Amino acid sequence: MELAEIWQIALGELEVVISPPMFKTWFLGTNLEGYGNGIAVIRVASPWAKEQLEQRNRGEIIGVLRKHLPDITTIECMIKTPETSLPPRVTQEQRATGIPFSSQNNRLKPEYVFDNFVVGTSNRFAFAAAKTVAENPGKIHNPLFIYGGVGLGKTHLICAIGNEIMRQSPSVNISYVSCEDFTNEFVQSLQNRTVDNFKQKYRNVDVFLVDDIQFLARKEGTQEEFFHTFNALHQQNRQIVMTADRLPKAIPDLEDRLSSRFGWGMVADIHQPNLETREAILLEKCGERGVTLTQEIIDFLAQNFTSNIRDLEGALNRIIGYCELNHLAMNMENVKKALEAFVDQNQLQIAPDKVIDSVCRFFGTKRDDILGKKRSKELVYPRQIAMYLLRHEANLTYPQIGRALGGKDHTTIIHGCNVITREISRSEQLRSEINHIKELITSPGFT
Ligand code: ADP
Ligand code: MG
């Protein structure tokens, strides 16, 4: 039987066991693209569809597919949207001449080097470890595992390692890849029956730099492949560097044999930078962009953007863009305007209905049920998330939220928002759900 036919039958069976709105949202338009090594590769349209299928409906999907693919062990979803750029396929000529099928070095961001990385107490240790690795690849810290929160400089550091090694030894074969690309490429190679090329390519590099390895969470097939790549490289003393947003042990469903290997060499963390470091980074970024800001403005920005350097830099870029576009001087008044204009714009775009619809779509609940009074668990949770998002994304007041949700008391709303705020700090699953709903809210194309 053809894969397409198997999938049609599977969809028919899934439609019966999955609620109709969920089925419509997540399963329509999907395809069974490939099958090999017990892994069924399903093509989906978006990252949240991928997460939905892989994490929540995985059991059901494997269950129905098993009737036709008896040795199935897992599924992996690949996202195929027009924007996704997967690496080029191997051409006949390349195969014939044995040229590796895509040079990974060009993914290294050339602007991320050690020279423009500002060192402070929050990142001193990681910086030193990175430098050591760049100067002695494969010899001292292997693997090097760098972890820390979003926008704190992990990608900058891992690229700096690659750039420095390339500068010192241009012939060294460096592969820099995000774990997401690694996964997609692997899945694609299963589909194209080019797994051997894939293995060849990654098991023969001298320096293997993998960004955001937490992406391996729950991807059994890719973990298996990564395990073999890791071993092959480590045995030959090739340098491996990985970054992640958390410690190996904290990556959900990461096999023990991997998380223990990730800790074999050096584990270095990056914290949030203090005020001094934030100011120093701002000065560095101003220098790179050729702009001068007064000390007052530097203080203002460094005090207002505290948790994440990407946001701090984003604010700086916004200010420069705004002042240049409107031919304004970069003084305090215009800086504030630039930041307000940005915030306002963001607020205007989000209609309360869009928030409610996105929540309904995500959970497969009916709008009337969210607005209604039934207090079953399946409704209370999405309803509270809607409250939270109406507060934080649509910026409504508590009484406004009460009205938007079919006339609820504002104390109910305050309670709901508090519940979600509290849970967010504890539950990774909730954080990820909220992020997906936010993506739905801001995605243009659905009604
Ligand atoms: P992460 O990968 O941890 O999410 P990035 O490495 O992408 O973060 O950093 C976000 C932005 O902040 C980048 O533009 C990077 O250059 C900048 N940045 C982070 N830390 C520093 C630093 N210590 N010095 C200079 N720039 C930094
Ligand atoms: Mg990064």
Short mmCIF file of N, CA and C and ligand atoms in Angstrom, two decimals, residues 112 116-119 123 149-157 281 284-285 309-310 313, ligand 1:
data_model
loop_
_atom_site.label_atom_id
_atom_site.label_comp_id
_atom_site.label_asym_id
_atom_site.label_seq_id
_atom_site.Cartn_x
_atom_site.Cartn_y
_atom_site.Cartn_z
N TYR A 112 29.54 37.43 14.90
CA TYR A 112 29.66 37.00 16.29
C TYR A 112 31.08 36.49 16.56
N ASN A 116 33.93 41.19 20.00
CA ASN A 116 32.80 42.07 20.32
C ASN A 116 31.86 41.44 21.34
N PHE A 117 32.35 40.46 22.07
CA PHE A 117 31.56 39.86 23.16
C PHE A 117 32.00 40.52 24.46
N VAL A 118 31.07 41.19 25.10
CA VAL A 118 31.41 41.92 26.33
C VAL A 118 31.40 40.95 27.51
N VAL A 119 32.47 40.93 28.25
CA VAL A 119 32.59 39.98 29.36
C VAL A 119 32.23 40.64 30.68
N ASN A 123 28.84 36.13 32.46
CA ASN A 123 29.23 35.23 31.37
C ASN A 123 30.73 34.92 31.34
N GLY A 149 19.50 31.44 29.62
CA GLY A 149 18.20 31.88 29.12
C GLY A 149 18.27 32.50 27.73
N VAL A 150 17.11 32.85 27.24
CA VAL A 150 16.97 33.42 25.89
C VAL A 150 17.69 34.75 25.77
N GLY A 151 18.39 34.93 24.69
CA GLY A 151 18.97 36.23 24.37
C GLY A 151 20.13 36.62 25.26
N LEU A 152 20.82 35.64 25.84
CA LEU A 152 21.93 35.99 26.73
C LEU A 152 23.30 35.76 26.11
N GLY A 153 23.35 35.39 24.84
CA GLY A 153 24.66 35.32 24.18
C GLY A 153 25.18 33.94 23.86
N LYS A 154 24.31 32.91 23.92
CA LYS A 154 24.79 31.56 23.63
C LYS A 154 25.19 31.41 22.17
N THR A 155 24.32 31.89 21.29
CA THR A 155 24.61 31.77 19.86
C THR A 155 25.85 32.59 19.51
N HIS A 156 25.93 33.75 20.13
CA HIS A 156 27.11 34.60 19.90
C HIS A 156 28.39 33.82 20.26
N LEU A 157 28.37 33.19 21.42
CA LEU A 157 29.59 32.49 21.87
C LEU A 157 29.93 31.27 21.02
N ILE A 281 27.53 46.47 27.15
CA ILE A 281 27.08 45.86 25.89
C ILE A 281 26.43 46.90 24.99
N GLU A 284 29.03 48.90 23.33
CA GLU A 284 29.62 48.10 22.25
C GLU A 284 28.72 48.13 21.01
N LYS A 285 27.43 47.92 21.22
CA LYS A 285 26.49 47.88 20.08
C LYS A 285 26.37 49.26 19.43
N ILE A 309 19.44 40.37 26.50
CA ILE A 309 20.23 41.29 25.69
C ILE A 309 19.64 41.48 24.30
N ARG A 310 18.96 40.45 23.83
CA ARG A 310 18.34 40.61 22.52
C ARG A 310 17.31 41.75 22.55
N GLU A 313 19.07 45.08 22.68
CA GLU A 313 19.56 45.42 21.35
C GLU A 313 18.40 45.80 20.43
P1 ADP B 1 20.97 33.35 22.77
O1 ADP B 1 21.53 32.48 21.69
O2 ADP B 1 21.50 33.03 24.13
O3 ADP B 1 19.48 33.39 22.77
P2 ADP B 1 22.29 35.44 21.28
O4 ADP B 1 23.65 34.91 21.27
O5 ADP B 1 21.49 35.34 20.04
O6 ADP B 1 21.46 34.83 22.50
O7 ADP B 1 22.36 36.96 21.76
C1 ADP B 1 21.35 37.90 21.50
C2 ADP B 1 21.98 39.20 21.08
O8 ADP B 1 22.68 39.75 22.19
C3 ADP B 1 23.01 39.00 19.98
O9 ADP B 1 22.89 40.04 19.05
C4 ADP B 1 24.34 39.07 20.70
O10 ADP B 1 25.34 39.65 19.89
C5 ADP B 1 24.03 39.97 21.87
N1 ADP B 1 24.85 39.63 23.04
C6 ADP B 1 24.58 38.71 23.99
N2 ADP B 1 25.55 38.69 24.92
C7 ADP B 1 26.45 39.59 24.54
C8 ADP B 1 27.70 40.04 25.08
N3 ADP B 1 28.16 39.55 26.23
N4 ADP B 1 28.39 40.98 24.40
C9 ADP B 1 27.90 41.49 23.26
N5 ADP B 1 26.74 41.12 22.70
C10 ADP B 1 26.02 40.19 23.32
#
